PDB file of C-alpha atoms in Angstrom:
ATOM      1  CA  MET A  47      11.587 -17.776  24.167  1.00 81.00           C
ATOM      2  CA  LEU A  48      10.304 -14.838  22.096  1.00 86.00           C
ATOM      3  CA  LYS A  49       8.575 -17.194  19.586  1.00 87.00           C
ATOM      4  CA  GLN A  50       6.807 -19.020  22.368  1.00 87.00           C
ATOM      5  CA  SER A  51       5.773 -15.777  23.902  1.00 86.00           C
ATOM      6  CA  LEU A  52       4.324 -14.428  20.620  1.00 83.00           C
ATOM      7  CA  HIS A  53       2.577 -17.648  20.023  1.00 84.00           C
ATOM      8  CA  TYR A  54       0.947 -17.530  23.461  1.00 83.00           C
ATOM      9  CA  ILE A  55      -0.131 -13.905  22.877  1.00 82.00           C
ATOM     10  CA  ALA A  56      -1.496 -14.658  19.382  1.00 82.00           C
ATOM     11  CA  HIS A  57      -3.512 -17.525  21.030  1.00 82.00           C
ATOM     12  CA  LEU A  58      -4.878 -15.225  23.555  1.00 82.00           C
ATOM     13  CA  ILE A  59      -6.185 -12.574  21.068  1.00 79.00           C
ATOM     14  CA  THR A  60      -7.075 -14.352  17.881  1.00 80.00           C
ATOM     15  CA  GLY A  61     -10.457 -15.825  17.229  1.00 81.00           C
ATOM     16  CA  LYS A  62     -12.102 -13.597  19.867  1.00 82.00           C
ATOM     17  CA  ARG A  63     -15.168 -11.523  18.809  1.00 87.00           C
ATOM     18  CA  ARG A  64     -14.236  -8.580  21.107  1.00 88.00           C
ATOM     19  CA  HIS A  65     -10.835  -8.185  19.300  1.00 86.00           C
ATOM     20  CA  GLN A  66     -12.635  -7.875  15.872  1.00 90.00           C
ATOM     21  CA  PRO A  67     -12.567  -4.000  15.734  1.00 92.00           C
ATOM     22  CA  PHE A  68      -8.912  -4.097  16.546  1.00 90.00           C
ATOM     23  CA  PHE A  69      -8.079  -6.370  13.649  1.00 90.00           C
ATOM     24  CA  GLU A  70     -10.254  -4.506  11.263  1.00 93.00           C
ATOM     25  CA  ARG A  71      -8.373  -1.282  12.039  1.00 94.00           C
ATOM     26  CA  LEU A  72      -5.084  -3.202  11.787  1.00 93.00           C
ATOM     27  CA  HIS A  73      -6.255  -4.387   8.347  1.00 93.00           C
ATOM     28  CA  ARG A  74      -7.202  -0.925   7.019  1.00 92.00           C
ATOM     29  CA  PHE A  75      -3.809   0.343   8.322  1.00 93.00           C
ATOM     30  CA  SER A  76      -1.934  -2.398   6.578  1.00 92.00           C
ATOM     31  CA  LEU A  77      -3.780  -1.728   3.249  1.00 90.00           C
ATOM     32  CA  LYS A  78      -2.866   1.972   3.566  1.00 87.00           C
ATOM     33  CA  GLY A  79       0.785   0.986   4.341  1.00 87.00           C
ATOM     34  CA  MET A  80       0.838  -0.989   0.973  1.00 84.00           C
ATOM     35  CA  ASN A  81      -0.837   1.817  -0.998  1.00 76.00           C
ATOM     36  CA  ILE A  82      -3.912  -0.303  -1.841  1.00 80.00           C
ATOM     37  CA  GLY A  83      -7.068   1.440  -2.405  1.00 75.00           C
ATOM     38  CA  GLU A  84      -5.573   4.905  -2.212  1.00 65.00           C
ATOM     39  CA  GLY A  85      -4.758   5.534  -5.828  1.00 61.00           C
ATOM     40  CA  ALA A  86      -8.171   7.129  -6.784  1.00 66.00           C
ATOM     41  CA  LEU A  87      -6.791  10.759  -6.793  1.00 70.00           C
ATOM     42  CA  PHE A  88      -4.675  11.520  -9.859  1.00 68.00           C
ATOM     43  CA  ALA A  89      -2.774  14.290  -8.165  1.00 67.00           C
ATOM     44  CA  ASP A  90      -1.750  12.060  -5.264  1.00 69.00           C
ATOM     45  CA  ASP A  91      -0.924   8.714  -6.766  1.00 70.00           C
ATOM     46  CA  GLY A  92       2.402   9.654  -8.446  1.00 77.00           C
ATOM     47  CA  GLU A  93       1.232   9.403 -12.044  1.00 80.00           C
ATOM     48  CA  LEU A  94       1.334  13.061 -12.613  1.00 83.00           C
ATOM     49  CA  ALA A  95       4.987  13.169 -11.489  1.00 85.00           C
ATOM     50  CA  ALA A  96       5.625  10.293 -13.874  1.00 84.00           C
ATOM     51  CA  LEU A  97       4.062  12.030 -16.747  1.00 85.00           C
ATOM     52  CA  ARG A  98       5.961  15.233 -16.060  1.00 89.00           C
ATOM     53  CA  HIS A  99       9.273  13.196 -16.089  1.00 88.00           C
ATOM     54  CA  VAL A 100       8.362  11.521 -19.411  1.00 85.00           C
ATOM     55  CA  ARG A 101       7.599  14.962 -20.885  1.00 87.00           C
ATOM     56  CA  THR A 102      10.919  16.306 -19.699  1.00 90.00           C
ATOM     57  CA  MET A 103      12.806  13.330 -21.144  1.00 85.00           C
ATOM     58  CA  LEU A 104      10.999  13.593 -24.491  1.00 85.00           C
ATOM     59  CA  GLU A 105      11.751  17.403 -24.697  1.00 87.00           C
ATOM     60  CA  LYS A 106      15.598  16.579 -24.281  1.00 86.00           C
ATOM     61  CA  SER A 107      15.717  13.989 -27.080  1.00 82.00           C
ATOM     62  CA  GLU A 108      14.809  13.881 -30.738  1.00 81.00           C
ATOM     63  CA  GLY A 109      13.292  11.355 -33.013  1.00 73.00           C
ATOM     64  CA  PRO A 110      10.181   9.123 -32.935  1.00 81.00           C
ATOM     65  CA  TYR A 111       8.895   8.426 -29.626  1.00 79.00           C
ATOM     66  CA  ILE A 112       7.234   5.269 -28.287  1.00 81.00           C
ATOM     67  CA  VAL A 113       5.688   5.420 -24.843  1.00 77.00           C
ATOM     68  CA  PHE A 114       3.963   2.472 -23.079  1.00 81.00           C
ATOM     69  CA  ASP A 115       1.467   3.121 -20.346  1.00 76.00           C
ATOM     70  CA  VAL A 116       0.815  -0.493 -19.113  1.00 80.00           C
ATOM     71  CA  GLY A 117      -1.382   0.475 -16.223  1.00 67.00           C
ATOM     72  CA  ALA A 118      -1.565  -1.550 -13.083  1.00 60.00           C
TER      73      ALA A 118
END
């Protein structure tokens, strides 16, 4: 019953030009939820915390170090 209801509602709202702004906002919201397009600020993307963690771990150990930063 729920699946049929959702299918009916989807049929009512999809493909309608008047609903385009809603789906555009939903798309932007979804991208933010997946952290897509929001990593431009170095202080906000978590990389600074990762570098601090690596530095702390390196300070605790001895010997030659190999660090890989493979990017995205």
